[in-house]
Coordinates of C-alpha atoms and ligand atoms in Angstrom, one line a residue:
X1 CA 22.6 0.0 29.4
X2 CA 21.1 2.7 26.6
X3 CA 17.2 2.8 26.0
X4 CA 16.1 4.1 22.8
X5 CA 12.8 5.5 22.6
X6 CA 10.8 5.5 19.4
X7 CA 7.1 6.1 19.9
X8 CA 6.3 5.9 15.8
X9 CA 8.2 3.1 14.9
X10 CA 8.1 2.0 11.2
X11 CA 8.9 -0.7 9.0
X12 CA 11.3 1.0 6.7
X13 CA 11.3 -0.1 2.9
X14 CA 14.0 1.2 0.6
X15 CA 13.5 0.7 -3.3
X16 CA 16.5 1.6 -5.2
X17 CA 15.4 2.8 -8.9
X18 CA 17.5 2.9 -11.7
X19 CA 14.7 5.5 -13.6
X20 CA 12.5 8.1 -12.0
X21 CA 9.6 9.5 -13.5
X22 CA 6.6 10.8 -12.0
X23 CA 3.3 10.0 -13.8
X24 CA 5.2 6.6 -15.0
X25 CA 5.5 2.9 -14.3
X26 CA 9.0 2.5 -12.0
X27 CA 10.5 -1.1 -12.0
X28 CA 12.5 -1.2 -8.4
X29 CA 16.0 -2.8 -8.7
X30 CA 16.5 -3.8 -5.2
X31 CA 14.5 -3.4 -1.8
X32 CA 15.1 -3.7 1.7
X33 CA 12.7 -3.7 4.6
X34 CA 14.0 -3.1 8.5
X35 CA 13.2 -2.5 11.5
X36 CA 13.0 1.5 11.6
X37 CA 12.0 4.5 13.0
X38 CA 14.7 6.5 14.0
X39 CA 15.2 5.0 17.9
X40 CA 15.5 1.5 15.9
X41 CA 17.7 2.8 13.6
X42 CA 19.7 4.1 16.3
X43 CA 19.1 0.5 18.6
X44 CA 20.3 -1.8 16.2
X45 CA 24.0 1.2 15.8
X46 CA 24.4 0.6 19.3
X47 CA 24.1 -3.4 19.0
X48 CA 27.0 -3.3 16.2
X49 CA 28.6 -1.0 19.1
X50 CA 28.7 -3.7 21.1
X51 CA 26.8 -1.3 23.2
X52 CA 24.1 -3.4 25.9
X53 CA 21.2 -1.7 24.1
X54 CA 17.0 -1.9 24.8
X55 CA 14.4 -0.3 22.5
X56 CA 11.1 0.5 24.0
X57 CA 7.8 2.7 22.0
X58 CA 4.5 1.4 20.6
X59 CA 4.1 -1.5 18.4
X60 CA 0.8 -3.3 17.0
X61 CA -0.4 -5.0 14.7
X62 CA 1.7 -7.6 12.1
X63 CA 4.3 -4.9 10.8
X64 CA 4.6 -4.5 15.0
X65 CA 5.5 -8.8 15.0
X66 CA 7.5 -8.2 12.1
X67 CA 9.8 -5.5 13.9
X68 CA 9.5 -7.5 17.3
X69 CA 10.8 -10.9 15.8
X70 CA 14.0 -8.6 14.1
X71 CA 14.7 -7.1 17.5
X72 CA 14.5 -10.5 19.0
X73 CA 16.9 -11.8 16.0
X74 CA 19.5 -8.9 16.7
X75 CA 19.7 -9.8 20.7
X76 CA 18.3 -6.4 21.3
X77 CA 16.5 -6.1 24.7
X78 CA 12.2 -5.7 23.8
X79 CA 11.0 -3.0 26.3
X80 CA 8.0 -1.8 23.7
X81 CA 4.7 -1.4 25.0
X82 CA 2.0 -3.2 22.9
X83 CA -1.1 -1.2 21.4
X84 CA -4.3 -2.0 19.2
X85 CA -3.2 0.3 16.1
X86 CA -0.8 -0.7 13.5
X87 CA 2.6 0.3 13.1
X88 CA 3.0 1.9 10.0
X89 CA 5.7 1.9 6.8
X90 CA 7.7 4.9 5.7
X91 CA 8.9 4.4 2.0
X92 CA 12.7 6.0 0.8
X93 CA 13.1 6.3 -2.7
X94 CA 17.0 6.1 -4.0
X95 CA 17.7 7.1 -7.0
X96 CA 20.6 8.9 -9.0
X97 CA 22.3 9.1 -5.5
X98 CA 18.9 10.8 -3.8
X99 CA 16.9 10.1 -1.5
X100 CA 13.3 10.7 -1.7
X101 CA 11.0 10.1 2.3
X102 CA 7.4 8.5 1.7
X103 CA 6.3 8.5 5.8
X104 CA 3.3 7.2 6.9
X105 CA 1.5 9.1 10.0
X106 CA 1.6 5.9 12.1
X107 CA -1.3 4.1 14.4
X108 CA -3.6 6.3 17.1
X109 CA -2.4 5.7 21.1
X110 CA -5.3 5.8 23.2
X111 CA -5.2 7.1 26.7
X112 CA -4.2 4.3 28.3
X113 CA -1.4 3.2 26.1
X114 CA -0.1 6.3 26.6
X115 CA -0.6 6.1 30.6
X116 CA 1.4 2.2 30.6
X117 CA 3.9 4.0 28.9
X118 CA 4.9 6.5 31.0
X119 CA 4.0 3.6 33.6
X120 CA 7.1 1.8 32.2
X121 CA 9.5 4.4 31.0
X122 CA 9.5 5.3 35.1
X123 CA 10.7 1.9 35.7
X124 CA 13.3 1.3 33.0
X125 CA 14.6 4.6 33.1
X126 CA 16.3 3.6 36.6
X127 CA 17.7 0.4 35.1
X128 CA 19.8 2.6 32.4
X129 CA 22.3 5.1 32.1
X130 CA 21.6 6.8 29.0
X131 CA 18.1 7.3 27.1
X132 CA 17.7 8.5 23.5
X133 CA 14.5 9.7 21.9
X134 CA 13.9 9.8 18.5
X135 CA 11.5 11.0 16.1
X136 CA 7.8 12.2 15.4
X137 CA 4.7 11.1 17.7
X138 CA 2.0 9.0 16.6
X139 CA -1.4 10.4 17.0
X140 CA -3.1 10.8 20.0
X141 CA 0.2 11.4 22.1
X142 CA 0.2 15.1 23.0
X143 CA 3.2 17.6 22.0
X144 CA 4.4 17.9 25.7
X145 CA 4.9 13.8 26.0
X146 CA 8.6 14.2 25.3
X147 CA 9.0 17.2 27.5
X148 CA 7.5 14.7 30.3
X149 CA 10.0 11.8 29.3
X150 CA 12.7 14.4 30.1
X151 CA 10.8 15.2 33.8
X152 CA 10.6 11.6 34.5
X153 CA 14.4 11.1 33.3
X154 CA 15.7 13.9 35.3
X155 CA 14.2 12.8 38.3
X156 CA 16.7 10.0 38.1
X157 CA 19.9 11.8 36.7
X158 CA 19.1 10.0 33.6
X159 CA 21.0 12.4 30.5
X160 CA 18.7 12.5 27.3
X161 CA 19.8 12.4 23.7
X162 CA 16.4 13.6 21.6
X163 CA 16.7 13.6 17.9
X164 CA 13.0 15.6 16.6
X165 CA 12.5 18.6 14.6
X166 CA 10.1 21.4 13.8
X167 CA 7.3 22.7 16.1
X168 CA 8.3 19.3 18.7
X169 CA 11.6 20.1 19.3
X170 CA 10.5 23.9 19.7
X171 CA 8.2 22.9 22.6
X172 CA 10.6 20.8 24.1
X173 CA 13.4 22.9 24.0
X174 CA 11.5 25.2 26.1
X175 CA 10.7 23.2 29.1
X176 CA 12.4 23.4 32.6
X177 CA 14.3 19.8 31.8
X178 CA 16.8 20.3 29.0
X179 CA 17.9 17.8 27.1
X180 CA 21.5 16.1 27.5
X181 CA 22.0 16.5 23.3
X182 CA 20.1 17.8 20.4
X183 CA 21.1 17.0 17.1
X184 CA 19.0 19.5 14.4
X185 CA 20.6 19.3 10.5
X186 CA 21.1 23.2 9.3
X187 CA 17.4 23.5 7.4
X188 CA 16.2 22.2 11.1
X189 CA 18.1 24.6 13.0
X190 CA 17.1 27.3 10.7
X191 CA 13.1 26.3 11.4
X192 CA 14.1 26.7 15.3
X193 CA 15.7 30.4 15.2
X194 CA 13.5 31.2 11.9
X195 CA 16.4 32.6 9.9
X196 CA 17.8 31.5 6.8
X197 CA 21.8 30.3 7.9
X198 CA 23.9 30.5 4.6
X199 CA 27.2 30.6 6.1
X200 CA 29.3 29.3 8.9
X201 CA 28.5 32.6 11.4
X202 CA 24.7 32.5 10.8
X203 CA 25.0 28.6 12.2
X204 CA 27.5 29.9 14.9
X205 CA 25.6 33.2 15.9
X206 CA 22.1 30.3 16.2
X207 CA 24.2 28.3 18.9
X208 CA 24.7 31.2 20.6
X209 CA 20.9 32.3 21.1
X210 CA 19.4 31.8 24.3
X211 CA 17.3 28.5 23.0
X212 CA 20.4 26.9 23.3
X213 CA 21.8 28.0 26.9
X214 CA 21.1 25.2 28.9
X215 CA 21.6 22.4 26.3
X216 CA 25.1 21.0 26.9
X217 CA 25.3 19.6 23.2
X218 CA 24.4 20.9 20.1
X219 CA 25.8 19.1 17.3
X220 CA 24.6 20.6 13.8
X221 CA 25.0 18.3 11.0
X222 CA 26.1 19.5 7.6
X223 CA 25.6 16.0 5.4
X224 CA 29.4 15.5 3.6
X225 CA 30.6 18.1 4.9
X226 CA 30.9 17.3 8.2
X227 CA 29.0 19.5 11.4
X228 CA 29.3 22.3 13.6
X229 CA 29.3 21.2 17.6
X230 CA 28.4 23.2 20.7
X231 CA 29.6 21.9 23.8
X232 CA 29.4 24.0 26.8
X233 CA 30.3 27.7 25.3
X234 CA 33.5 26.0 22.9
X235 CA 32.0 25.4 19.1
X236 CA 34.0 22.8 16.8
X237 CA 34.1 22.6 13.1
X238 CA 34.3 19.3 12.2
X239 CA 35.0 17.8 8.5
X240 CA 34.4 14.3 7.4
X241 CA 36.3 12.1 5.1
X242 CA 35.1 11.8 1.5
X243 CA 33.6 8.5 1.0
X244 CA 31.4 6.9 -1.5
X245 CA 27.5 7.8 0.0
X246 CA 25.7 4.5 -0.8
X247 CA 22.3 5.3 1.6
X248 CA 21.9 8.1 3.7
X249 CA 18.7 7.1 5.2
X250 CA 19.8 7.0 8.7
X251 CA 23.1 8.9 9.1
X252 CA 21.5 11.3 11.6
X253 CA 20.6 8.2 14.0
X254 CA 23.8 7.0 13.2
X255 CA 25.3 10.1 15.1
X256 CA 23.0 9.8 17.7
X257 CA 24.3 6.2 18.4
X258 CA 27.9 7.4 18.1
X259 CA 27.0 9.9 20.5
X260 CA 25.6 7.4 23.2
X261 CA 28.2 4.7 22.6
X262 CA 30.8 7.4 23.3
X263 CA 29.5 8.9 26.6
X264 CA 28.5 5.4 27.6
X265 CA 32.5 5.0 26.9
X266 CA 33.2 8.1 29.2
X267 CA 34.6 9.8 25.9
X268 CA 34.7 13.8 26.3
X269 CA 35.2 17.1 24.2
X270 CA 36.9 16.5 21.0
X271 CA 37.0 12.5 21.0
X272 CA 33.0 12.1 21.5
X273 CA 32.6 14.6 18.5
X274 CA 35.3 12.5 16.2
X275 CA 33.0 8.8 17.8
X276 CA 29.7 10.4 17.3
X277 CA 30.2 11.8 14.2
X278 CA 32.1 8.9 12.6
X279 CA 28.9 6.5 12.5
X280 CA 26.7 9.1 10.3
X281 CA 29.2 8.5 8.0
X282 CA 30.0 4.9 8.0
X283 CA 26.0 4.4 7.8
X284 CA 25.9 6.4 4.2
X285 CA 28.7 3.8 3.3
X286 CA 26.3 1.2 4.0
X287 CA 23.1 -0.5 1.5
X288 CA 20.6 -1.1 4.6
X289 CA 19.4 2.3 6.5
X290 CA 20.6 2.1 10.1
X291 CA 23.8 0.0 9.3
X292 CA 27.4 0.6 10.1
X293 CA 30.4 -1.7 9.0
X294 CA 32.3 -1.8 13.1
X295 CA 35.1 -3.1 11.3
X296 CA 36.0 1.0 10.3
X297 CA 35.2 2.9 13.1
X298 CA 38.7 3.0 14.0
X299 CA 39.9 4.7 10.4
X300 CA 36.6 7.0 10.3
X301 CA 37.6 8.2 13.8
X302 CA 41.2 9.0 12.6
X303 CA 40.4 10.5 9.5
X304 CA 37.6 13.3 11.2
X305 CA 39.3 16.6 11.4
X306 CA 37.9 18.7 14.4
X307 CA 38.7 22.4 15.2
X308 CA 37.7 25.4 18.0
X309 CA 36.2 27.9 16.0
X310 CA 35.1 29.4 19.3
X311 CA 34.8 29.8 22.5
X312 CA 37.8 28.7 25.5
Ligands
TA6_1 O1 16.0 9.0 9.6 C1 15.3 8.2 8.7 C2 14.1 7.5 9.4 O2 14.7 7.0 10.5 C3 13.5 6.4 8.6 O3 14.0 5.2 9.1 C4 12.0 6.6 8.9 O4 11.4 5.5 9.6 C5 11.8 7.9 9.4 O5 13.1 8.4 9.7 C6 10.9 8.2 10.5 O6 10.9 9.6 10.9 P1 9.9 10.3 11.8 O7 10.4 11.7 12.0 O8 8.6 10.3 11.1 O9 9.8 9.5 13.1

């Protein structure tokens, strides 16, 4: 079984807009409204998968019902740890094949919400093989709590995807427990080695900095154009097909399902980059964030070109 972690869920409304302007009235043209947060996103991946998948985080308050009664709908195991906050909504504004991020800060965690947490995750992480954590942190929840979900994980041999970014990822990357996979995007990489990384060697001399030693995957996503891999010293170019980008909005926790599906599958090396890879782009082929269509993994996987640029 996976467990996807996503401490600040969200209800996730898309409006598509036909016209844009700031300062204006904007009719919406069509709307949707998910279960989201990134570990949901990445949840609901794994349940098109066919992957046995739980989600577990905070959720309060009626957007909290609303996401619990869609993971119930879905068949998706409910490991979430109930708090007195509200979850919050984050907004994505499509239009003229853009994507625009509204994101609420989410509900405060007290003390002890945070303490049953931790509580639980000990317990479930023993029941699973795989754990992905994605996202930011609600308040009140400290910027070592990750770096503690890793102790607690490695404890039991448990391997850890972690999808964050900016100054949380920084701290996490530098505690004793590593995790299993990161996935930054180039501007996020960029923010962790604080250089500017215009070409391909600026992106392969990052890998290669001592942030990155113990990490066993670094997969660097490029949007269409495919991503850059680290696995264990070899680097990969990898290059997408061209399809027609309908939403974006999820792709990265697309690749993060991909990515757990596949090890869950025992894939290795070349064939878990083509998997994981494959469902960030089937996801921007899709209207709802966090969607795949199963029914093309099989011609995405064939059509993803991957090649050593480095390394044995
Ligand atoms: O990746 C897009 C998305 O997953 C949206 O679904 C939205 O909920 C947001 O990210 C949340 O990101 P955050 O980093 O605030 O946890």
């Amino acid at each position: 079984m996976i467990l996807t972690i996503t401490l600040n869920p969200a209800v996730d409304i898309s409006y598509r807009l036909n016209h844009l302007s700031i300062d204006s009235v904007n009719r919406v043209n069509g709307v949707t409204k998910t279960a989201g947060g990134k570990g949901l996103n990445v949840a609901r991946v794994l349940h098109q998968l066919e992957e046995d998948v739980a989600a577990s985080g905070f959720l309060g308050g009626s957007l909290g019902n609303f996401i619990s009664s869609q993971i119930a709908e879905l068949g998706i195991q409910d490991y979430f740890v109930p708090i007195k906050g509200e979850t919050r909504n984050c907004i994505a504004v499509i239009h003229d094949g853009k994507q625009t991020e509204i994101l609420e800060s989410g509900p405060n965690i007290d003390l002890d919400e945070a303490a049953l947490f931790l509580e639980k995750f000990t317990v479930y992480v023993q029941q699973v093989d795989i754990v992905t954590i994605s996202g930011s942190l609600p308040k009140g929840i400290a910027n070592d709590f990750y770096e503690k979900l890793l102790t607690i994980a490695a404890e039991h041999k448990t391997p850890v995807l972690l999808d964050t970014k900016g100054e949380l990822l920084a701290i996490t990357l530098k505690s004793k427990t590593k995790p299993f996979l990161i996935k930054p995007n180039q501007d996020e990489l960029a923010d962790l080695v604080g250089k500017n990384l215009a070409e391909e060697a600026d992106i392969i001399d990052a890998l290669n900095t001592s942030i990155f030693a113990d990490v066993p995957w670094v997969v660097v996503t490029l949007g269409a154009k495919g991503a850059i891999v680290k696995n264990e010293g070899i680097i990969y170019r990898v290059m997408a097909p061209k399809v027609d980008a309908t939403n974006p909005v999820g792709s990265g926790d697309s690749v993060i399902a991909g990515f757990a599906a596949g090890l869950s599958r025992g894939l290795k090396g070349e064939d878990l980059v083509k998997f994981g890879l494959t469902m960030g782009v089937l996801n921007a082929m899709e209207e709802s964030t966090g969607q795949i269509d199963p029914e093309k993994v099989e011609w995405c996987v064939g059509e993803m070109e991957v090649e050593k640029i480095a390394g044995d």
